[in-house]
PDB file of C-alpha atoms in Angstrom:
ATOM      1  CA  MET A   1      -6.620   4.805  11.038  1.00 93.00           C
ATOM      2  CA  PHE A   2      -6.957   4.779   7.256  1.00 98.00           C
ATOM      3  CA  LEU A   3     -10.419   4.021   5.889  1.00 98.00           C
ATOM      4  CA  GLY A   4     -12.186   4.560   2.599  1.00 97.00           C
ATOM      5  CA  GLU A   5     -11.655   4.195  -1.103  1.00 97.00           C
ATOM      6  CA  TYR A   6     -10.735   7.054  -3.432  1.00 98.00           C
ATOM      7  CA  VAL A   7      -9.904   7.346  -7.115  1.00 98.00           C
ATOM      8  CA  HIS A   8      -7.163   9.803  -8.030  1.00 97.00           C
ATOM      9  CA  ALA A   9      -5.095  10.265 -11.171  1.00 97.00           C
ATOM     10  CA  ILE A  10      -1.326  10.241 -11.481  1.00 96.00           C
ATOM     11  CA  ASP A  11      -0.410  13.400 -13.353  1.00 94.00           C
ATOM     12  CA  ASP A  12       2.173  13.799 -16.129  1.00 92.00           C
ATOM     13  CA  LYS A  13       4.868  14.492 -13.506  1.00 93.00           C
ATOM     14  CA  SER A  14       4.114  11.183 -11.744  1.00 93.00           C
ATOM     15  CA  ARG A  15       2.434  12.938  -8.814  1.00 96.00           C
ATOM     16  CA  LEU A  16      -0.466  11.452  -6.919  1.00 98.00           C
ATOM     17  CA  ALA A  17      -2.666  13.541  -4.645  1.00 97.00           C
ATOM     18  CA  VAL A  18      -3.065  11.959  -1.226  1.00 97.00           C
ATOM     19  CA  PRO A  19      -6.741  12.069  -0.202  1.00 98.00           C
ATOM     20  CA  ALA A  20      -7.383  15.023   2.114  1.00 96.00           C
ATOM     21  CA  ARG A  21      -8.635  12.696   4.834  1.00 96.00           C
ATOM     22  CA  PHE A  22      -5.184  11.007   5.017  1.00 98.00           C
ATOM     23  CA  ARG A  23      -2.938  14.066   4.757  1.00 97.00           C
ATOM     24  CA  GLN A  24      -2.684  14.975   8.421  1.00 95.00           C
ATOM     25  CA  ASP A  25      -1.493  11.471   9.351  1.00 96.00           C
ATOM     26  CA  LEU A  26       1.165  11.641   6.612  1.00 96.00           C
ATOM     27  CA  ALA A  27       2.278  15.253   7.095  1.00 91.00           C
ATOM     28  CA  ASP A  28       5.547  14.165   8.742  1.00 91.00           C
ATOM     29  CA  GLY A  29       6.368  11.856   5.848  1.00 97.00           C
ATOM     30  CA  LEU A  30       5.564   8.362   4.719  1.00 98.00           C
ATOM     31  CA  TYR A  31       7.100   5.244   3.285  1.00 99.00           C
ATOM     32  CA  VAL A  32       5.967   3.556   0.107  1.00 99.00           C
ATOM     33  CA  THR A  33       6.929  -0.004  -0.775  1.00 98.00           C
ATOM     34  CA  LYS A  34       5.802  -3.003  -2.759  1.00 98.00           C
ATOM     35  CA  GLY A  35       2.816  -4.703  -1.215  1.00 96.00           C
ATOM     36  CA  VAL A  36       1.359  -8.037  -2.145  1.00 92.00           C
ATOM     37  CA  ASP A  37      -1.136  -8.657  -4.949  1.00 93.00           C
ATOM     38  CA  ARG A  38       0.651  -6.089  -7.175  1.00 95.00           C
ATOM     39  CA  CYS A  39      -0.309  -3.083  -5.097  1.00 98.00           C
ATOM     40  CA  LEU A  40       1.800  -0.592  -3.150  1.00 99.00           C
ATOM     41  CA  TYR A  41       1.702   0.025   0.580  1.00 98.00           C
ATOM     42  CA  ILE A  42       1.959   3.475   2.110  1.00 99.00           C
ATOM     43  CA  LEU A  43       2.815   3.556   5.801  1.00 98.00           C
ATOM     44  CA  THR A  44       3.393   6.251   8.373  1.00 98.00           C
ATOM     45  CA  PRO A  45       6.960   6.399   9.740  1.00 98.00           C
ATOM     46  CA  ASP A  46       5.804   4.571  12.895  1.00 97.00           C
ATOM     47  CA  GLY A  47       3.966   1.949  10.856  1.00 97.00           C
ATOM     48  CA  TRP A  48       7.001   1.494   8.619  1.00 98.00           C
ATOM     49  CA  ASN A  49       9.333   1.094  11.598  1.00 97.00           C
ATOM     50  CA  ARG A  50       7.094  -1.561  13.166  1.00 96.00           C
ATOM     51  CA  LEU A  51       6.820  -3.525   9.909  1.00 95.00           C
ATOM     52  CA  ALA A  52      10.510  -3.100   9.054  1.00 96.00           C
ATOM     53  CA  ASP A  53      11.610  -4.281  12.497  1.00 97.00           C
ATOM     54  CA  ARG A  54       9.447  -7.392  12.236  1.00 96.00           C
ATOM     55  CA  ILE A  55      10.633  -8.261   8.731  1.00 95.00           C
ATOM     56  CA  ALA A  56      14.284  -7.501   9.510  1.00 94.00           C
ATOM     57  CA  GLY A  57      14.047  -9.679  12.624  1.00 95.00           C
ATOM     58  CA  LEU A  58      13.074 -12.793  10.683  1.00 95.00           C
ATOM     59  CA  PRO A  59      15.734 -15.522  10.238  1.00 95.00           C
ATOM     60  CA  SER A  60      17.531 -14.466   7.048  1.00 92.00           C
ATOM     61  CA  MET A  61      19.050 -17.902   6.545  1.00 95.00           C
ATOM     62  CA  GLN A  62      15.691 -18.976   5.123  1.00 96.00           C
ATOM     63  CA  ALA A  63      15.308 -18.347   1.395  1.00 96.00           C
ATOM     64  CA  GLY A  64      11.688 -17.223   1.692  1.00 95.00           C
ATOM     65  CA  VAL A  65      12.602 -14.676   4.347  1.00 95.00           C
ATOM     66  CA  ARG A  66      15.360 -13.227   2.173  1.00 96.00           C
ATOM     67  CA  GLN A  67      12.922 -12.929  -0.719  1.00 96.00           C
ATOM     68  CA  LEU A  68      10.373 -11.191   1.493  1.00 95.00           C
ATOM     69  CA  GLN A  69      13.025  -8.796   2.802  1.00 96.00           C
ATOM     70  CA  ARG A  70      14.123  -7.965  -0.748  1.00 96.00           C
ATOM     71  CA  HIS A  71      10.516  -7.487  -1.823  1.00 95.00           C
ATOM     72  CA  PHE A  72       9.733  -4.972   0.913  1.00 95.00           C
ATOM     73  CA  PHE A  73      13.055  -3.174   1.369  1.00 97.00           C
ATOM     74  CA  ALA A  74      14.704  -2.969  -2.073  1.00 95.00           C
ATOM     75  CA  GLY A  75      12.045  -0.800  -3.654  1.00 90.00           C
ATOM     76  CA  ALA A  76      10.974   1.125  -0.561  1.00 98.00           C
ATOM     77  CA  ALA A  77      11.217   4.894  -0.523  1.00 98.00           C
ATOM     78  CA  PRO A  78      10.656   7.594   2.082  1.00 98.00           C
ATOM     79  CA  LEU A  79       8.489  10.402   0.699  1.00 98.00           C
ATOM     80  CA  THR A  80       7.201  13.745   1.909  1.00 97.00           C
ATOM     81  CA  PRO A  81       3.998  15.189   0.468  1.00 97.00           C
ATOM     82  CA  ASP A  82       4.313  18.634  -1.123  1.00 96.00           C
ATOM     83  CA  LYS A  83       2.241  21.644   0.007  1.00 95.00           C
ATOM     84  CA  LEU A  84      -0.708  20.377  -2.025  1.00 96.00           C
ATOM     85  CA  GLY A  85      -0.562  16.878  -0.529  1.00 96.00           C
ATOM     86  CA  ARG A  86       0.973  15.232  -3.591  1.00 97.00           C
ATOM     87  CA  ILE A  87       3.660  12.559  -3.657  1.00 98.00           C
ATOM     88  CA  VAL A  88       5.861  11.343  -6.490  1.00 98.00           C
ATOM     89  CA  ILE A  89       5.732   7.558  -6.724  1.00 97.00           C
ATOM     90  CA  PRO A  90       9.126   6.190  -7.886  1.00 96.00           C
ATOM     91  CA  GLN A  91       9.049   4.693 -11.368  1.00 96.00           C
ATOM     92  CA  ILE A  92      10.066   1.191 -10.261  1.00 96.00           C
ATOM     93  CA  LEU A  93       7.108   1.103  -7.881  1.00 97.00           C
ATOM     94  CA  ARG A  94       4.692   2.515 -10.472  1.00 97.00           C
ATOM     95  CA  GLU A  95       5.806  -0.222 -12.856  1.00 97.00           C
ATOM     96  CA  TYR A  96       5.450  -2.951 -10.221  1.00 97.00           C
ATOM     97  CA  ALA A  97       1.848  -1.960  -9.453  1.00 98.00           C
ATOM     98  CA  GLN A  98       1.084  -0.942 -13.052  1.00 97.00           C
ATOM     99  CA  LEU A  99       0.013   2.512 -11.919  1.00 97.00           C
ATOM    100  CA  ASP A 100      -0.826   4.697 -14.869  1.00 91.00           C
ATOM    101  CA  GLY A 101      -3.741   7.054 -15.088  1.00 93.00           C
ATOM    102  CA  GLU A 102      -6.397   6.339 -12.483  1.00 97.00           C
ATOM    103  CA  VAL A 103      -5.245   4.939  -9.150  1.00 98.00           C
ATOM    104  CA  VAL A 104      -7.389   3.611  -6.333  1.00 98.00           C
ATOM    105  CA  VAL A 105      -6.206   4.804  -2.930  1.00 99.00           C
ATOM    106  CA  ALA A 106      -7.626   2.370  -0.377  1.00 98.00           C
ATOM    107  CA  GLY A 107      -7.432   2.893   3.366  1.00 98.00           C
ATOM    108  CA  VAL A 108      -6.780  -0.486   4.983  1.00 98.00           C
ATOM    109  CA  HIS A 109      -6.649   0.321   8.715  1.00 97.00           C
ATOM    110  CA  THR A 110      -2.911   0.803   9.432  1.00 96.00           C
ATOM    111  CA  ARG A 111      -1.810   1.271   5.830  1.00 98.00           C
ATOM    112  CA  ILE A 112      -2.894   2.717   2.532  1.00 99.00           C
ATOM    113  CA  GLU A 113      -2.856   0.574  -0.585  1.00 99.00           C
ATOM    114  CA  LEU A 114      -2.389   1.955  -4.090  1.00 99.00           C
ATOM    115  CA  TRP A 115      -3.904  -0.076  -6.918  1.00 99.00           C
ATOM    116  CA  SER A 116      -4.345   0.401 -10.619  1.00 98.00           C
ATOM    117  CA  ARG A 117      -8.054   0.885 -11.139  1.00 97.00           C
ATOM    118  CA  ALA A 118      -8.343  -2.280 -13.251  1.00 97.00           C
ATOM    119  CA  ALA A 119      -6.489  -4.409 -10.687  1.00 97.00           C
ATOM    120  CA  TRP A 120      -8.597  -2.993  -7.843  1.00 98.00           C
ATOM    121  CA  GLU A 121     -11.840  -3.762  -9.665  1.00 97.00           C
ATOM    122  CA  ALA A 122     -10.673  -7.347 -10.254  1.00 96.00           C
ATOM    123  CA  GLU A 123      -9.653  -7.673  -6.591  1.00 95.00           C
ATOM    124  CA  ARG A 124     -12.988  -6.285  -5.393  1.00 94.00           C
ATOM    125  CA  GLU A 125     -14.787  -8.799  -7.595  1.00 94.00           C
ATOM    126  CA  ARG A 126     -12.739 -11.659  -6.084  1.00 93.00           C
ATOM    127  CA  ILE A 127     -13.504 -10.394  -2.577  1.00 90.00           C
ATOM    128  CA  ASP A 128     -17.212 -10.039  -3.347  1.00 90.00           C
ATOM    129  CA  GLU A 129     -17.309 -13.611  -4.664  1.00 91.00           C
ATOM    130  CA  GLN A 130     -15.647 -14.928  -1.498  1.00 90.00           C
ATOM    131  CA  THR A 131     -17.579 -12.944   1.100  1.00 86.00           C
ATOM    132  CA  ALA A 132     -19.301 -16.003   2.590  1.00 84.00           C
ATOM    133  CA  THR A 133     -16.018 -17.910   2.869  1.00 88.00           C
ATOM    134  CA  LEU A 134     -14.278 -14.898   4.395  1.00 83.00           C
ATOM    135  CA  ALA A 135     -17.098 -14.511   6.930  1.00 84.00           C
ATOM    136  CA  GLU A 136     -16.736 -18.174   7.938  1.00 88.00           C
ATOM    137  CA  GLN A 137     -12.979 -17.723   8.384  1.00 88.00           C
ATOM    138  CA  MET A 138     -13.551 -14.662  10.564  1.00 84.00           C
ATOM    139  CA  ALA A 139     -16.105 -16.570  12.652  1.00 88.00           C
ATOM    140  CA  SER A 140     -13.600 -19.385  13.203  1.00 89.00           C
ATOM    141  CA  LEU A 141     -11.172 -16.747  14.537  1.00 85.00           C
ATOM    142  CA  GLY A 142     -13.812 -15.449  16.936  1.00 87.00           C
ATOM    143  CA  ILE A 143     -14.541 -12.256  15.018  1.00 84.00           C
TER     144      ILE A 143
END
């Protein structure tokens, strides 16, 4: 399970250090792809396979499904951390999420999200403003 929020910098060789707490779960490799809200998702191979199977199994005759499949699969990349726990984020994905300089690495249960620091701060502000509404929605779901 991925939990916590960390700020790391992308170095001049486009490498990002994976937080030490996450490294063991990603030692066998990982997948990075476009997420929603202009962030990136990092998934374990098992997590990727589960998500990929569900998305690939959707009815591709629907335009929205094809767009979703393109969004997740076209830019996806398998990566393996180096000995120091660093990964190189492909340029197309860095551009999509506007990752340059400081990056927020957020553990979100079954995935890791990568955000530009500015985008993460704006997202956190939106979440903080909607906490009461989110709590009501969770209560209606029995949580």
